[in-house]
Amino acid sequence: MQERRVVIVNRLGLHARAAAKLVRAAGEFASVVRLERADGGASADAKSILSVLMLAAARGTELKVTAEGADEAQAVEAVCRLIEGGFGEES
Amino acid sequence: MGDDEQTGQPTVSVGEFVRAAPARLGLSVLAGGGGLSVRRINSSRIQKLGLALAGFTHYIHEGRVQIVGQSEVWFLGQLPEGRRREAISNLALGRISCVLVTKDLVPPAELVEAAEAEGLPLLRTPLVSSAAISVVSEHLQQALAPRELRHGVLLDAYGLGVLIEGESGIGKSECALDLIVRGHRLVADDTVEVRRVGAERLTGCAPELLREHMEIRGLGIINIRELFGVSSIWAGAKQIGLSIRLERWGEMKEVDRLGVDVSEVEILGVRIPQVLLPVSPGRNLSTLVETALRVHLLRARGRNAALDFVARHAALLAHEAGGAGGGGESGEPGENVSAAARSDFSDEPEEA
């Protein structure tokens, strides 16, 4: 199991289109990928769009990304890179 | 039916025109029958021979139907015989597609002779010029519309023409059969003749041979009307409103998870909305197609659940950002974020 913490940096937060990107990225991996609010609020299956949207993660929210499976390290890396890069949006 | 090799503009032979023209035009061939299969029409616009008979022949369009009405017949009739022959030979009848005499008028004998000699189809209709012109133009517009054969199934579902496409063996026909059993109608299976009518309308129909038939692997060729009744068939052409493309799950580059973006496909220069549906075992295709149709029809009436949902989520994020106090730089951080999140989708029609 791999785990890392990231902070949402883009201005719009984890909005719908960003969530769609995240779900697509997580879907590339065989591992079970989860997102959890660091404040102990909601947690989500990173491959389910509705679940990710339920996190309601605005800018500044800290998330815990975990993955478990054959490609867990790459999965965590890919998801964190996407979030830290602000989903490729200008912030 | 054929295409001009240089321009790709569809053409019809005069013979095909005579056969396919509406019955109310009452066409008969007076002379020049030998040219019926050779001479071709390439424009739905007609021309009146009028000025050309008076000597101004520069403006004759060869591929159009040339109309001869009361004024032309009268004009030729009052000319002395020599001038009449001259006027007719000036027309260069060898290159005109055909001449249509209206109002059951009797054309001068010289015109009939020349037409016969040149193999120029000389046609006649009982309709007066104005009525004949409108019938001819309308018919030719249909006959000369740009067309394309597409591999797919066309159905009439909830009154909407739906073109189901996808590679061979992906299950288009099976999906269509399922929809027919649910009460929708078959327009064409396997091969759809698509036509562009006017600038932005596409219609599709079944090629004559395939009409009412489907091929289902394991069952062979079946007749849908005999099996499911008259109401399971849409006879003739149906306007195409939506394309549904079936793709194997693994081969799809991007699966739309939000349903906010509308993709389109271009057919004969007309863009129509397209839904990409991933196919995999356990996904009931006909239910998915039926639901996609309902979504499409609802959107056409201004309701878009995906957009509404995105707006609700944006409002929630805005509330979070405002409540946490971390995100905003102005006095009303929440409102800003919310508005920005919505404007991200502003290319979509949304309620004010």
PDB file of N, CA, C and O in Angstrom, chain B residues 226-250:
ATOM      1  N   GLU B 226     -42.738  -8.664 -41.834  1.00  0.00           N
ATOM      2  CA  GLU B 226     -43.474  -9.921 -41.679  1.00  0.00           C
ATOM      3  C   GLU B 226     -43.415 -10.428 -40.250  1.00  0.00           C
ATOM      4  O   GLU B 226     -44.364 -11.005 -39.732  1.00  0.00           O
ATOM      5  N   LEU B 227     -42.291 -10.228 -39.589  1.00  0.00           N
ATOM      6  CA  LEU B 227     -42.127 -10.763 -38.238  1.00  0.00           C
ATOM      7  C   LEU B 227     -42.775  -9.893 -37.173  1.00  0.00           C
ATOM      8  O   LEU B 227     -43.344 -10.399 -36.211  1.00  0.00           O
ATOM      9  N   PHE B 228     -42.686  -8.590 -37.313  1.00  0.00           N
ATOM     10  CA  PHE B 228     -43.120  -7.707 -36.225  1.00  0.00           C
ATOM     11  C   PHE B 228     -44.253  -6.764 -36.604  1.00  0.00           C
ATOM     12  O   PHE B 228     -44.690  -5.965 -35.779  1.00  0.00           O
ATOM     13  N   GLY B 229     -44.694  -6.819 -37.878  1.00  0.00           N
ATOM     14  CA  GLY B 229     -45.834  -5.995 -38.266  1.00  0.00           C
ATOM     15  C   GLY B 229     -45.445  -4.689 -38.930  1.00  0.00           C
ATOM     16  O   GLY B 229     -44.299  -4.255 -38.858  1.00  0.00           O
ATOM     17  N   VAL B 230     -46.456  -4.084 -39.565  1.00  0.00           N
ATOM     18  CA  VAL B 230     -46.215  -2.858 -40.344  1.00  0.00           C
ATOM     19  C   VAL B 230     -45.623  -1.756 -39.487  1.00  0.00           C
ATOM     20  O   VAL B 230     -44.807  -0.961 -39.949  1.00  0.00           O
ATOM     21  N   SER B 231     -46.053  -1.693 -38.216  1.00  0.00           N
ATOM     22  CA  SER B 231     -45.627  -0.574 -37.382  1.00  0.00           C
ATOM     23  C   SER B 231     -44.158  -0.692 -36.970  1.00  0.00           C
ATOM     24  O   SER B 231     -43.631   0.184 -36.315  1.00  0.00           O
ATOM     25  N   SER B 232     -43.490  -1.776 -37.346  1.00  0.00           N
ATOM     26  CA  SER B 232     -42.075  -1.908 -36.993  1.00  0.00           C
ATOM     27  C   SER B 232     -41.175  -1.365 -38.102  1.00  0.00           C
ATOM     28  O   SER B 232     -39.957  -1.411 -37.993  1.00  0.00           O
ATOM     29  N   ILE B 233     -41.786  -0.842 -39.150  1.00  0.00           N
ATOM     30  CA  ILE B 233     -41.025  -0.358 -40.305  1.00  0.00           C
ATOM     31  C   ILE B 233     -41.314   1.118 -40.539  1.00  0.00           C
ATOM     32  O   ILE B 233     -42.457   1.552 -40.443  1.00  0.00           O
ATOM     33  N   TRP B 234     -40.274   1.874 -40.836  1.00  0.00           N
ATOM     34  CA  TRP B 234     -40.461   3.238 -41.315  1.00  0.00           C
ATOM     35  C   TRP B 234     -40.139   3.199 -42.800  1.00  0.00           C
ATOM     36  O   TRP B 234     -38.996   2.996 -43.188  1.00  0.00           O
ATOM     37  N   ALA B 235     -41.178   3.358 -43.641  1.00  0.00           N
ATOM     38  CA  ALA B 235     -40.942   3.297 -45.083  1.00  0.00           C
ATOM     39  C   ALA B 235     -40.465   4.653 -45.569  1.00  0.00           C
ATOM     40  O   ALA B 235     -40.983   5.670 -45.163  1.00  0.00           O
ATOM     41  N   GLY B 236     -39.462   4.653 -46.426  1.00  0.00           N
ATOM     42  CA  GLY B 236     -38.993   5.904 -47.014  1.00  0.00           C
ATOM     43  C   GLY B 236     -37.873   6.539 -46.214  1.00  0.00           C
ATOM     44  O   GLY B 236     -37.193   5.875 -45.436  1.00  0.00           O
ATOM     45  N   ALA B 237     -37.717   7.856 -46.414  1.00  0.00           N
ATOM     46  CA  ALA B 237     -36.577   8.547 -45.826  1.00  0.00           C
ATOM     47  C   ALA B 237     -36.920   9.119 -44.454  1.00  0.00           C
ATOM     48  O   ALA B 237     -38.050   9.504 -44.191  1.00  0.00           O
ATOM     49  N   LYS B 238     -35.922   9.131 -43.573  1.00  0.00           N
ATOM     50  CA  LYS B 238     -36.108   9.658 -42.222  1.00  0.00           C
ATOM     51  C   LYS B 238     -34.980  10.651 -41.948  1.00  0.00           C
ATOM     52  O   LYS B 238     -33.819  10.360 -42.239  1.00  0.00           O
ATOM     53  N   GLN B 239     -35.320  11.789 -41.375  1.00  0.00           N
ATOM     54  CA  GLN B 239     -34.268  12.747 -41.036  1.00  0.00           C
ATOM     55  C   GLN B 239     -33.395  12.200 -39.898  1.00  0.00           C
ATOM     56  O   GLN B 239     -33.899  11.662 -38.925  1.00  0.00           O
ATOM     57  N   ILE B 240     -32.090  12.330 -40.052  1.00  0.00           N
ATOM     58  CA  ILE B 240     -31.164  11.812 -39.044  1.00  0.00           C
ATOM     59  C   ILE B 240     -30.875  12.900 -38.017  1.00  0.00           C
ATOM     60  O   ILE B 240     -30.395  13.975 -38.361  1.00  0.00           O
ATOM     61  N   GLY B 241     -31.178  12.627 -36.756  1.00  0.00           N
ATOM     62  CA  GLY B 241     -31.002  13.639 -35.717  1.00  0.00           C
ATOM     63  C   GLY B 241     -29.850  13.342 -34.781  1.00  0.00           C
ATOM     64  O   GLY B 241     -29.344  14.228 -34.103  1.00  0.00           O
ATOM     65  N   LEU B 242     -29.451  12.073 -34.708  1.00  0.00           N
ATOM     66  CA  LEU B 242     -28.430  11.692 -33.732  1.00  0.00           C
ATOM     67  C   LEU B 242     -27.664  10.482 -34.252  1.00  0.00           C
ATOM     68  O   LEU B 242     -28.225   9.606 -34.887  1.00  0.00           O
ATOM     69  N   SER B 243     -26.356  10.489 -33.957  1.00  0.00           N
ATOM     70  CA  SER B 243     -25.551   9.320 -34.306  1.00  0.00           C
ATOM     71  C   SER B 243     -25.089   8.675 -33.005  1.00  0.00           C
ATOM     72  O   SER B 243     -24.707   9.363 -32.066  1.00  0.00           O
ATOM     73  N   ILE B 244     -25.179   7.361 -32.948  1.00  0.00           N
ATOM     74  CA  ILE B 244     -24.664   6.648 -31.784  1.00  0.00           C
ATOM     75  C   ILE B 244     -23.577   5.723 -32.269  1.00  0.00           C
ATOM     76  O   ILE B 244     -23.817   4.904 -33.177  1.00  0.00           O
ATOM     77  N   ARG B 245     -22.377   5.900 -31.737  1.00  0.00           N
ATOM     78  CA  ARG B 245     -21.266   5.098 -32.216  1.00  0.00           C
ATOM     79  C   ARG B 245     -20.887   4.084 -31.133  1.00  0.00           C
ATOM     80  O   ARG B 245     -20.553   4.440 -30.009  1.00  0.00           O
ATOM     81  N   LEU B 246     -20.961   2.796 -31.494  1.00  0.00           N
ATOM     82  CA  LEU B 246     -20.615   1.738 -30.547  1.00  0.00           C
ATOM     83  C   LEU B 246     -19.121   1.433 -30.689  1.00  0.00           C
ATOM     84  O   LEU B 246     -18.631   1.258 -31.798  1.00  0.00           O
ATOM     85  N   GLU B 247     -18.400   1.400 -29.556  1.00  0.00           N
ATOM     86  CA  GLU B 247     -16.975   1.079 -29.614  1.00  0.00           C
ATOM     87  C   GLU B 247     -16.632   0.100 -28.518  1.00  0.00           C
ATOM     88  O   GLU B 247     -17.223   0.126 -27.444  1.00  0.00           O
ATOM     89  N   ARG B 248     -15.671  -0.761 -28.829  1.00  0.00           N
ATOM     90  CA  ARG B 248     -15.243  -1.714 -27.809  1.00  0.00           C
ATOM     91  C   ARG B 248     -14.620  -0.971 -26.646  1.00  0.00           C
ATOM     92  O   ARG B 248     -13.874  -0.023 -26.840  1.00  0.00           O
ATOM     93  N   TRP B 249     -14.914  -1.404 -25.447  1.00  0.00           N
ATOM     94  CA  TRP B 249     -14.499  -0.696 -24.243  1.00  0.00           C
ATOM     95  C   TRP B 249     -13.003  -0.400 -24.240  1.00  0.00           C
ATOM     96  O   TRP B 249     -12.571   0.725 -24.057  1.00  0.00           O
ATOM     97  N   GLY B 250     -12.199  -1.433 -24.496  1.00  0.00           N
ATOM     98  CA  GLY B 250     -10.751  -1.268 -24.410  1.00  0.00           C
ATOM     99  C   GLY B 250     -10.178  -0.343 -25.461  1.00  0.00           C
ATOM    100  O   GLY B 250      -9.136   0.277 -25.255  1.00  0.00           O
TER     101      GLY B 250
END
